[in-house]
Coordinates of C-alpha atoms in Angstrom, one line a residue:
Q1 CA 22.7 -3.5 -44.7
L2 CA 22.6 -3.9 -40.7
T3 CA 24.9 -1.4 -38.9
L4 CA 27.8 -2.4 -36.7
E5 CA 25.8 -1.3 -33.8
E6 CA 22.9 -3.5 -35.0
V7 CA 25.0 -6.5 -35.3
R8 CA 26.4 -5.7 -32.0
M9 CA 23.1 -5.7 -30.4
L10 CA 21.9 -8.7 -32.0
V11 CA 25.3 -10.5 -30.7
E12 CA 24.7 -9.0 -27.0
L13 CA 20.7 -10.3 -26.8
F14 CA 22.1 -13.8 -27.5
Y15 CA 25.5 -13.8 -25.9
L16 CA 25.8 -17.0 -23.9
P17 CA 23.0 -19.0 -22.0
Y18 CA 23.7 -17.8 -18.8
H19 CA 25.3 -14.3 -19.3
H20 CA 23.7 -11.5 -21.3
G21 CA 25.7 -8.7 -23.6
P22 CA 25.5 -5.3 -21.9
Q23 CA 22.4 -4.1 -23.7
A24 CA 20.5 -7.0 -23.0
Q25 CA 21.7 -6.9 -19.3
H26 CA 20.6 -3.3 -18.9
L27 CA 17.0 -4.4 -20.4
V28 CA 16.6 -6.7 -17.4
E29 CA 18.0 -4.6 -14.9
H30 CA 15.9 -1.9 -16.0
F31 CA 12.7 -4.0 -15.9
R32 CA 13.3 -5.6 -12.7
W33 CA 13.9 -2.1 -11.0
L34 CA 10.8 -0.5 -13.1
R35 CA 8.4 -3.2 -11.6
A36 CA 10.0 -3.4 -8.1
N37 CA 9.6 0.7 -7.8
S38 CA 6.2 1.0 -9.5
L39 CA 4.9 2.3 -6.1
S40 CA 6.5 5.5 -6.8
V41 CA 5.1 6.4 -10.3
G42 CA 2.1 8.0 -8.3
V43 CA 4.1 10.4 -6.1
P44 CA 2.8 14.0 -6.8
A45 CA 5.5 16.4 -8.2
T46 CA 5.1 18.5 -5.1
A47 CA 5.9 15.6 -2.4
P48 CA 9.2 15.4 -0.7
D49 CA 10.1 12.3 -2.6
A50 CA 8.9 13.4 -5.9
C51 CA 12.6 12.8 -7.2
E52 CA 11.7 9.0 -7.1
G53 CA 8.8 9.4 -9.6
T54 CA 11.3 11.5 -11.8
Q55 CA 13.9 8.6 -11.7
W56 CA 11.2 6.0 -12.3
R57 CA 10.1 7.8 -15.6
S58 CA 13.4 8.4 -16.5
R59 CA 14.7 4.7 -16.4
A60 CA 11.4 3.7 -18.1
Q61 CA 11.9 6.0 -21.0
S62 CA 15.4 4.3 -21.2
F63 CA 14.1 0.7 -21.1
Q64 CA 11.2 1.6 -23.9
L65 CA 14.2 3.0 -26.0
L66 CA 16.0 -0.3 -25.9
C67 CA 12.6 -2.0 -26.7
A68 CA 12.3 0.1 -29.5
Q69 CA 15.7 -0.2 -30.9
T70 CA 15.4 -4.2 -30.7
C71 CA 12.0 -4.1 -32.7
R72 CA 13.7 -2.0 -35.4
L73 CA 16.3 -4.4 -35.2
H74 CA 14.0 -7.8 -35.7
S75 CA 12.5 -5.4 -38.8
R76 CA 16.0 -4.4 -40.4
F77 CA 17.6 -7.9 -40.0
V78 CA 14.4 -9.7 -41.8
S79 CA 14.8 -7.2 -44.8
S80 CA 18.6 -7.5 -44.9
A81 CA 19.8 -10.7 -43.7
G82 CA 20.9 -13.6 -45.9
R83 CA 18.0 -16.5 -46.3
A84 CA 19.9 -19.0 -44.6
L85 CA 21.0 -16.7 -41.6
L86 CA 17.5 -15.1 -41.5
Y87 CA 15.8 -18.7 -40.9
D88 CA 18.5 -19.6 -38.4
L89 CA 18.1 -16.7 -36.2
H90 CA 14.6 -15.3 -36.8
P91 CA 12.8 -17.3 -34.3
Y92 CA 15.1 -16.3 -31.8
L93 CA 14.8 -12.6 -32.3
W94 CA 10.9 -12.8 -33.3
D95 CA 10.5 -14.2 -29.6
I96 CA 12.2 -11.3 -28.3
R97 CA 10.6 -8.9 -30.1
N98 CA 7.2 -10.1 -29.0
M99 CA 8.1 -10.1 -25.5
L100 CA 9.6 -6.4 -25.7
L101 CA 6.5 -5.3 -27.4
A102 CA 4.5 -6.6 -24.2
A103 CA 7.0 -5.5 -21.7
S104 CA 7.4 -2.0 -23.1
A105 CA 3.7 -1.6 -23.3
F106 CA 3.3 -2.8 -19.9
V107 CA 5.9 -0.3 -18.4
R108 CA 3.8 2.4 -20.2
W109 CA 0.7 1.1 -18.6
L110 CA 2.5 1.1 -15.1
G111 CA 3.4 5.1 -15.7
C112 CA -0.3 5.5 -16.3
Q113 CA -1.2 4.3 -12.9
S114 CA -1.2 7.8 -11.3
I115 CA -3.7 7.0 -8.1
T116 CA -3.1 3.4 -7.0
A117 CA -0.1 1.4 -7.9
P118 CA -0.6 -2.1 -8.8
M119 CA 0.1 -5.1 -6.7
L120 CA 2.3 -6.9 -8.8
L121 CA 1.8 -10.9 -7.7
G122 CA 4.8 -13.3 -7.7
G123 CA 5.0 -16.8 -7.2
D124 CA 7.7 -19.6 -8.4
A125 CA 6.9 -21.3 -11.2
E126 CA 7.9 -24.7 -12.3
P127 CA 11.3 -24.8 -14.3
W128 CA 9.8 -26.0 -17.3
A129 CA 7.6 -23.0 -17.4
R130 CA 10.0 -20.8 -18.6
R131 CA 12.7 -20.8 -21.1
G132 CA 16.3 -19.8 -20.6
G133 CA 18.3 -16.9 -21.9
L134 CA 17.0 -13.3 -22.0
F135 CA 13.5 -14.4 -23.1
G136 CA 12.9 -16.2 -19.9
E137 CA 14.4 -13.5 -17.5
L138 CA 12.0 -11.2 -19.2
Q139 CA 9.0 -13.4 -19.0
A140 CA 9.4 -14.2 -15.2
L141 CA 9.3 -10.5 -14.5
L142 CA 5.6 -10.2 -16.2
P143 CA 2.8 -10.9 -13.8
V144 CA 1.4 -13.7 -16.3
G145 CA 5.2 -15.2 -16.6
N146 CA 4.0 -18.4 -14.9
S147 CA 1.2 -19.0 -17.9
C148 CA 3.6 -20.7 -20.0
D149 CA 1.3 -21.7 -23.1
L150 CA 1.0 -17.9 -23.6
F151 CA 4.7 -17.6 -24.5
Y152 CA 5.1 -20.7 -26.7
H153 CA 4.3 -20.3 -30.4
P154 CA 5.9 -21.2 -33.5
P155 CA 7.4 -18.5 -35.5
P156 CA 5.7 -17.3 -38.9
L157 CA 6.9 -19.4 -42.2
F158 CA 7.4 -16.2 -44.0
P159 CA 9.3 -13.6 -41.6
S160 CA 7.8 -10.2 -41.8
S161 CA 9.8 -6.9 -41.5
Q162 CA 6.4 -4.8 -40.4
L163 CA 7.3 -2.9 -37.5
Y164 CA 4.6 -2.9 -34.4
F165 CA 4.0 -0.6 -31.6
L166 CA 1.9 -1.5 -28.5
R167 CA 1.0 0.9 -26.0
P168 CA -2.2 1.8 -23.6
L169 CA -5.0 3.8 -24.7
L170 CA -4.3 7.7 -24.7
P171 CA -7.0 10.5 -23.7
L172 CA -6.4 11.7 -27.2
D173 CA -7.5 8.0 -28.7
K174 CA -10.8 8.6 -26.8
V175 CA -11.4 12.0 -28.1
R176 CA -10.9 10.5 -31.8
V177 CA -13.1 7.6 -31.3
T178 CA -15.8 10.1 -30.0
A179 CA -15.4 12.3 -32.8
R180 CA -15.7 9.5 -35.4
R181 CA -18.8 8.3 -33.2
G182 CA -20.3 12.2 -33.5
G183 CA -22.0 10.9 -37.0
P184 CA -23.7 13.9 -39.2
H185 CA -23.0 16.7 -36.5
H186 CA -19.4 16.2 -36.8
S187 CA -19.2 15.5 -40.3
G188 CA -21.3 17.9 -41.9
Q189 CA -23.1 15.4 -43.4
S190 CA -27.4 16.0 -43.6
S191 CA -28.2 12.5 -43.6
P192 CA -28.6 10.5 -40.5
L193 CA -27.4 7.6 -42.4
H194 CA -23.9 9.0 -43.7
G195 CA -21.3 7.3 -41.5
L196 CA -23.3 5.2 -39.3
A197 CA -21.4 2.3 -39.8
A198 CA -18.1 3.2 -38.6
P199 CA -19.2 4.9 -35.3
A200 CA -21.7 2.5 -34.7
L201 CA -19.4 -0.5 -35.2
A202 CA -16.7 1.1 -33.2
G203 CA -19.0 1.5 -30.4
R204 CA -20.2 -2.2 -30.6
L205 CA -16.8 -3.0 -30.2
L206 CA -15.0 -0.7 -27.6
G207 CA -17.8 1.6 -26.8
S208 CA -18.5 0.2 -23.3
F209 CA -14.8 -0.4 -22.6
L210 CA -14.0 3.2 -23.5
S211 CA -16.7 4.3 -21.4
L212 CA -16.6 2.2 -18.3
S213 CA -13.0 0.6 -18.1
P214 CA -10.5 3.0 -20.3
E215 CA -7.5 1.7 -18.0
Y216 CA -7.3 -1.6 -19.5
T217 CA -7.4 -0.8 -23.0
F218 CA -4.4 -1.1 -25.4
V219 CA -3.6 -0.4 -28.8
L220 CA -1.5 -2.0 -31.6
E221 CA -0.3 0.1 -34.3
D222 CA 1.8 -0.8 -37.4
E223 CA 3.2 1.8 -40.2
G224 CA -0.5 2.4 -41.4
G225 CA -1.8 3.3 -37.9
P226 CA -4.0 1.2 -35.2
C227 CA -4.4 -1.9 -36.3
G228 CA -5.5 -4.0 -33.2
Y229 CA -6.9 -3.5 -29.6
A230 CA -7.2 -5.3 -26.4
A231 CA -9.7 -4.2 -23.9
G232 CA -10.7 -5.7 -20.6
A233 CA -12.5 -5.1 -17.4
L234 CA -11.2 -6.1 -13.9
C235 CA -14.5 -6.7 -12.0
A236 CA -16.8 -8.1 -15.0
E237 CA -19.6 -8.4 -12.6
G238 CA -19.7 -4.9 -11.5
F239 CA -18.8 -4.0 -15.2
L240 CA -21.7 -5.9 -16.9
Q241 CA -24.3 -4.4 -14.4
Q242 CA -23.2 -0.8 -15.4
R243 CA -23.1 -1.6 -18.9
D244 CA -26.5 -2.8 -18.7
S245 CA -28.1 -0.3 -16.5
S246 CA -26.5 2.8 -17.8
W247 CA -24.2 2.4 -21.0
L248 CA -26.8 0.4 -23.2
P249 CA -29.9 2.5 -22.4
A250 CA -27.7 5.7 -23.5
I251 CA -26.4 4.2 -26.8
R252 CA -30.1 2.9 -27.7
H253 CA -31.1 6.5 -27.1
K254 CA -28.4 7.7 -29.4
Y255 CA -29.0 5.1 -32.0
P256 CA -32.7 4.1 -32.4
R257 CA -33.6 1.0 -34.0
D258 CA -35.3 2.6 -36.9
L259 CA -32.1 4.3 -37.9
G260 CA -30.8 1.2 -39.6
T261 CA -33.4 1.4 -42.2
G262 CA -31.3 1.7 -45.3
A263 CA -28.0 2.0 -43.6
P264 CA -24.8 -0.2 -44.8
A265 CA -24.9 -3.9 -43.3
L266 CA -22.2 -3.0 -40.7
G267 CA -24.5 -0.3 -39.5
Q268 CA -27.5 -2.4 -39.3
E269 CA -25.7 -5.2 -37.4
A270 CA -24.5 -3.0 -35.0
L271 CA -27.9 -1.4 -34.4
L272 CA -29.1 -5.1 -33.8
F273 CA -26.5 -5.7 -31.2
F274 CA -27.1 -2.8 -29.4
H275 CA -31.0 -3.5 -29.2
A276 CA -30.8 -7.1 -28.3
E277 CA -30.7 -8.2 -24.9
P278 CA -27.0 -9.3 -24.2
P279 CA -26.4 -12.9 -23.0
A280 CA -26.3 -13.4 -19.2
V281 CA -23.1 -14.6 -18.0
P282 CA -23.6 -17.6 -15.5
L283 CA -22.6 -16.6 -11.9
P284 CA -20.3 -19.5 -11.6
V285 CA -18.1 -18.3 -14.6
L286 CA -17.9 -14.9 -13.1
R287 CA -16.8 -16.3 -9.5
R288 CA -14.0 -18.3 -11.0
F289 CA -13.2 -16.0 -13.9
P290 CA -13.6 -12.4 -12.5
S291 CA -12.2 -10.3 -15.5
L292 CA -13.8 -10.1 -19.0
V293 CA -11.4 -9.4 -22.2
Q294 CA -12.0 -8.6 -25.7
L295 CA -9.3 -8.7 -28.5
G296 CA -9.2 -8.2 -32.0
T297 CA -6.9 -6.8 -35.0
A298 CA -7.1 -5.7 -38.5
P299 CA -6.9 -8.2 -41.3
R300 CA -3.5 -6.8 -42.2
V301 CA -1.8 -8.3 -39.1
L302 CA -0.8 -11.8 -40.0
D303 CA 1.9 -11.9 -37.6
V304 CA 0.2 -13.9 -34.5
G305 CA 3.3 -12.8 -32.6
A306 CA 2.0 -9.2 -32.2
S307 CA -1.6 -10.4 -31.6
R308 CA 0.1 -12.5 -28.7
S309 CA 2.0 -9.7 -27.3
L310 CA -1.6 -7.9 -27.2
A311 CA -3.0 -10.5 -25.3
I312 CA -0.2 -10.8 -22.8
C313 CA 0.0 -7.1 -22.0
L314 CA -3.7 -6.9 -21.3
L315 CA -3.5 -10.1 -19.0
S316 CA -0.6 -8.9 -17.2
A317 CA -2.4 -5.6 -16.4
L318 CA -5.5 -7.5 -15.1
R319 CA -3.0 -9.8 -13.1
A320 CA -1.2 -6.9 -11.7
N321 CA -4.2 -5.5 -10.2
G322 CA -5.2 -9.0 -8.7
S323 CA -7.4 -10.8 -11.2
R324 CA -7.3 -14.4 -10.8
G325 CA -8.9 -15.5 -14.3
V326 CA -10.4 -14.1 -17.4
F327 CA -13.4 -15.0 -19.7
C328 CA -14.3 -13.8 -23.4
Q329 CA -17.8 -13.7 -24.8
V330 CA -17.9 -15.0 -28.4
S331 CA -20.7 -15.9 -30.7
A332 CA -20.9 -19.6 -31.3
T333 CA -21.3 -18.2 -35.1
D334 CA -18.5 -16.0 -35.3
R335 CA -16.0 -18.4 -36.7
Q336 CA -13.5 -15.4 -37.3
Q337 CA -13.3 -14.5 -33.7
L338 CA -13.1 -18.3 -32.6
S339 CA -10.5 -18.7 -35.0
F340 CA -8.8 -15.8 -33.8
Y341 CA -8.9 -16.5 -30.0
S342 CA -7.8 -20.1 -30.9
K343 CA -4.8 -19.1 -32.3
L344 CA -3.8 -17.3 -29.3
G345 CA -4.1 -20.3 -27.3

């Protein structure tokens, strides 16, 4: 059953149309302050004003704790509420859960920007672009808050109590992926075909982003571990040039074309991808949409809200550093990816 504290939090999240309960007010105040003071994150610990950076991280931790509590509240509410109450209130709580997944990860990303702080872009939106209540106030504080299409989606017909966690890529993640891509040298296998499919496929999906643009990579996790990713490149033109001139030749040397003989189908598919010439992106596209994005989730992620939070977080990070638009590259025959991006809007 829900605890008294959880019921109190539920009430405070939806207190009155123009007035929030204390915990919901703390969420808005923390987020507004963290966004306004993100310049202090990169202050070195030895600097005279280092206490500002310490204060920022302390408030970021408080904000993330409140976000985590709200996500747990959503999960427990789905598990314990009566059906009539669940279907009445779930759409609202689901919306807030999705918003806080993105907001919490965005704040974590801000905390990783230790060299150059992002330039948060503002701008007044039309009144109809945002909802009211807590959701609308949090939406307005995200750099992509004016892109109303990102934030409107019907809730699932069958509510799920699955807990999700969204965060930026950590250095440890890169070590794990590199170890997996190390193939037989790390696994002790004697045949070069053992374990080819997984590392080659990982390299195909994320290799260039991990090498050339790790600061715009986010990971979605559920109780079973990593289940989704979002990766981006702020300047796609430079990224693609570097990928073609340095990353692809190195990966082709590591995975020669003849290595795929007798390998699993996924491994062969990845090798063909590495050795094929990538399609050129027309210059007008790069001029109008300067940033490249790529997203994906595991088949077990049925909640489109979690996928949408992943997209909102990545787009917020790119927008915060000045991106005017994004594009993604999808094969015309890849129905799964086309369907996935269509569901994201």
